C-alpha atoms as one frame of an Amber mdcrd trajectory, in Angstrom:
protein
 -16.276   1.780   1.963 -15.488   1.837  -1.754 -11.773   1.159  -2.235  -9.982
   1.446  -5.576  -6.686  -0.231  -6.459  -4.675   1.589  -9.120  -2.356  -0.742
 -11.042   0.010   1.426 -13.063   3.382   1.672 -14.748   6.183   3.818 -13.381
   8.660   5.599 -15.616  12.007   5.452 -13.865  12.757   8.800 -12.209  10.245
  10.745 -14.367   8.241  12.363 -11.613   6.064  14.773 -13.596   5.139  12.214
 -16.247   4.168   9.715 -13.564   1.983  12.217 -11.712   0.174  13.308 -14.861
  -0.302   9.722 -15.980  -1.695   8.554 -12.638  -4.059  11.524 -12.571  -5.568
  10.285 -15.822  -5.957   6.785 -14.359  -7.717   8.121 -11.270 -10.270   9.803
 -13.521 -11.188   6.422 -15.007 -12.787   5.271 -11.748 -14.521   8.007  -9.774
 -16.646   7.558  -6.688 -14.208   5.668  -4.456 -13.576   6.603  -0.831  -9.948
   5.500  -1.047  -7.468   5.181  -3.915  -4.371   3.050  -3.309  -1.267   3.548
  -5.473   1.947   1.530  -5.547   5.255   1.760  -3.700   7.365   4.798  -4.730
   4.629   5.433  -7.289   5.990   8.710  -8.678   9.683   7.857  -9.126  10.254
   4.106  -9.032  11.967   1.971  -6.405  15.437   3.220  -5.460  15.284   5.771
  -8.248  18.668   7.190  -9.192  19.543  10.303  -7.309  16.919   9.772  -4.604
  19.387  10.634  -1.874  19.815  14.394  -1.635  16.779  15.317  -3.763  14.107
  13.376  -1.866  13.050  16.431   0.131  12.233  18.512  -2.918  10.589  15.671
  -4.824   8.598  14.367  -1.866   7.100  17.815  -1.282   5.949  17.930  -4.909
   4.463  14.437  -4.662   2.801  15.138  -1.319   1.213  18.336  -2.695  -0.121
  16.340  -5.640  -1.611  13.777  -3.260  -3.376  16.521  -1.309  -4.735  18.032
  -4.523  -6.051  14.691  -5.771  -7.605  13.799  -2.421  -9.455  17.099  -2.325
 -10.505  16.861  -5.973 -11.847  13.325  -5.627 -13.193  13.712  -2.068 -11.288
  10.556  -1.213  -8.185   9.446   0.624  -5.026   8.692  -1.385  -2.376   6.191
  -0.252   1.023   5.493  -1.792   4.683   5.461  -0.813   7.308   8.118  -1.452
  11.066   8.420  -0.958  11.087  11.149   1.688  13.555  12.818   4.038  12.592
  12.805   7.704  13.189  15.664  10.154  16.806  14.521  10.590  17.444  14.358
   6.847  17.368  10.552   6.806  15.826   8.856   3.786  12.623   6.894   4.415
  10.330   4.771   2.244   7.247   6.569   3.550   3.685   5.444   2.916   1.437
   8.507   3.061  -2.303   8.295   3.732  -3.756  11.669   2.713  -7.349  12.804
   3.330  -9.461  15.339   1.383  -9.033  18.044   4.041  -5.249  17.826   3.665
  -4.650  15.942   6.902  -2.480  12.856   6.704  -0.744  10.015   8.484   2.327
   8.109   7.371   4.155   4.864   7.959   7.896   4.379   7.388   8.691   0.957
   5.913   9.989  -1.284   8.662  11.425  -4.217   6.710  13.883  -2.797   4.204
  14.785  -5.008   1.235  18.510  -5.452   1.754  18.732  -7.943  -1.123  18.112
  -5.056  -3.548  20.209  -2.500  -1.657  17.399  -0.628   0.052  19.305  -0.744
   3.351  22.174   1.166   1.706  20.075   4.286   1.160  17.080   4.118   3.477
  16.530   4.017   7.227  13.913   1.625   8.584  10.892   2.823  10.493  10.134
   1.393  13.922   6.449   2.267  14.370   3.413   0.177  13.502   0.750   2.519
  12.101  -3.040   2.110  11.946  -5.204   4.863  10.436  -8.980   5.301  10.429
 -10.975   6.511   7.449 -14.746   6.581   7.013 -15.354   3.814   9.509 -12.536
   1.453   8.469  -9.223   0.988  10.290  -6.228   0.336   8.020  -2.819  -1.077
   8.901  -0.220   0.492   6.603   2.487  -1.770   5.128   5.014  -1.594   2.282
   6.111  -4.423  -0.044   8.726  -6.559   1.789   6.706  -6.188   5.023   4.381
  -8.794   3.499   6.881 -11.553   4.282   6.801 -10.898   8.050   3.470 -11.913
   9.601   4.314 -11.192  13.246   4.754  -7.472  12.589   1.348  -7.293  10.908
  -0.514  -9.537  13.380  -4.017  -8.278  14.076  -4.272  -7.107  17.670  -7.943
  -6.285  17.279  -6.994  -2.796  16.148  -7.572  -2.907  12.379 -10.046  -4.082
   9.738  -7.881  -4.033   6.608  -4.216  -4.087   5.616  -2.819  -1.990   2.780
   0.256  -3.372   1.006   1.829  -1.140  -1.655   4.617  -2.742  -3.652   7.088
  -3.025  -6.499   6.951  -6.840  -6.459   8.843  -8.637  -9.272   7.080 -10.999
 -11.669   9.486 -13.835 -10.892   8.139 -13.928  -7.326   4.463 -13.401  -8.149
   3.358 -16.693  -6.535   4.777 -15.462  -3.228   2.860 -12.186  -3.547  -0.397
 -13.969  -4.331  -0.021 -16.568  -1.586   1.026 -14.235   1.219  -1.662 -11.640
   0.508  -4.303 -14.337   0.907  -2.577 -15.698   4.020  -2.560 -12.280   5.692
  -6.308 -11.926   5.064  -7.111 -15.376   6.440  -4.919 -15.318   9.526  -5.934
 -11.790  10.545  -9.646 -12.021   9.636  -9.415  -8.813   7.649  -9.560  -7.290
   4.209  -6.241  -7.039   2.366  -5.595  -4.400  -0.290  -2.513  -5.216  -2.366
  -1.307  -2.870  -5.115   1.624  -3.666  -7.397   2.959  -2.096 -10.587   3.211
  -3.345 -14.168   5.933  -2.833 -16.753   9.626  -2.875 -16.000  12.624  -0.951
 -14.735  16.374  -1.507 -14.980  16.363  -4.696 -12.951  12.884  -6.259 -12.864
   9.660  -6.935 -14.701   6.299  -6.528 -12.963   2.923  -8.059 -13.795   0.742
  -6.378 -11.179  -1.619  -8.967  -9.648  -3.211  -6.145  -7.644  -6.152  -7.403
  -5.595  -8.583  -6.798  -2.783  -9.197  -9.917  -0.679 -11.864 -10.392   1.984
 -11.518 -12.139   5.356 -12.609 -15.451   3.827  -9.663 -15.309   1.416 -11.875
 -14.513  -1.569 -10.677 -12.060  -4.221 -13.377  -9.390  -4.488 -11.531  -7.075
  -6.894  -8.541  -7.632  -9.162  -6.602  -5.983 -11.955  -5.690  -7.821 -15.145
  -2.041  -8.981 -15.113   0.320  -6.922 -17.281  -2.284  -4.179 -17.789  -2.838
  -0.764 -16.305  -6.214  -0.844 -14.656  -8.277   0.540 -11.782 -10.532  -1.893
  -9.908 -12.854  -1.215  -7.015 -14.605  -3.162  -4.260 -16.740  -2.428  -1.230
 -15.207  -3.089   2.184 -18.329  -4.196   4.052 -17.757  -3.645   7.758 -21.064
  -5.196   8.813 -20.204  -8.422   7.008 -16.702  -8.441   8.491 -17.981  -7.963
  12.043 -20.598 -10.695  11.613 -17.878 -13.109  10.503 -15.570 -12.181  13.388
 -18.378 -12.566  15.934 -19.541 -15.887  14.496 -16.030 -17.324  14.196 -13.877
 -15.459  16.782 -10.433 -16.682  15.725  -8.656 -13.533  16.888  -9.659 -14.179
  20.506  -7.588 -17.381  20.456  -4.487 -15.834  18.899  -1.078 -16.262  20.516
   0.134 -13.475  22.743   2.584 -11.186  20.958   5.673 -10.546  23.043
């Protein structure tokens, strides 16, 4: 499966500009089966006024995702500030397919240090989706720090991490992405933003890593860029069969 990572800037709370800008970036790299965008890609993390207007904005963003998926004949993944059926605010990672169908994952580990717990409600479901022969575990930013929640139970082939991860903690991002790939014998797709907002600077470091811990696609730090790599399921299965680490994993209680 051809997977593209889209490393982009986000203008704080400028939804329409962000959608138009990302559309132009998607057109730079056609032919992928999956395009992965960042966390809260259309508004920015904890964008001002997200509470109370998330329903209206999330519908606009979701419609755009459906349009792009159909236009590109590819799945689109990225997170959105969205109201759930009870009106509670979620950091929701949508995975949208070309036929308009979708799955979503609500971020489980909210980043209390930055106030995310003040506005959002945590999800409690672990979500795996299948697309064109690859099973993806969906994760958002801070989830990366918690390996037990993302432990491979033999039910996925790749993990998607979408993020707004600050430059001052880039070594953590780089190290943990590689660790998740190695310990779970899987591909890891990590997408981060570049630029800055009111509180942080971001350098990107978006990558695709294989089960050996090798970087097979990467975006240039501090630059907007789209990179692509093939997720080779035959190679992954050969490695898992030859070196069956997952069979010896600790039981998860």
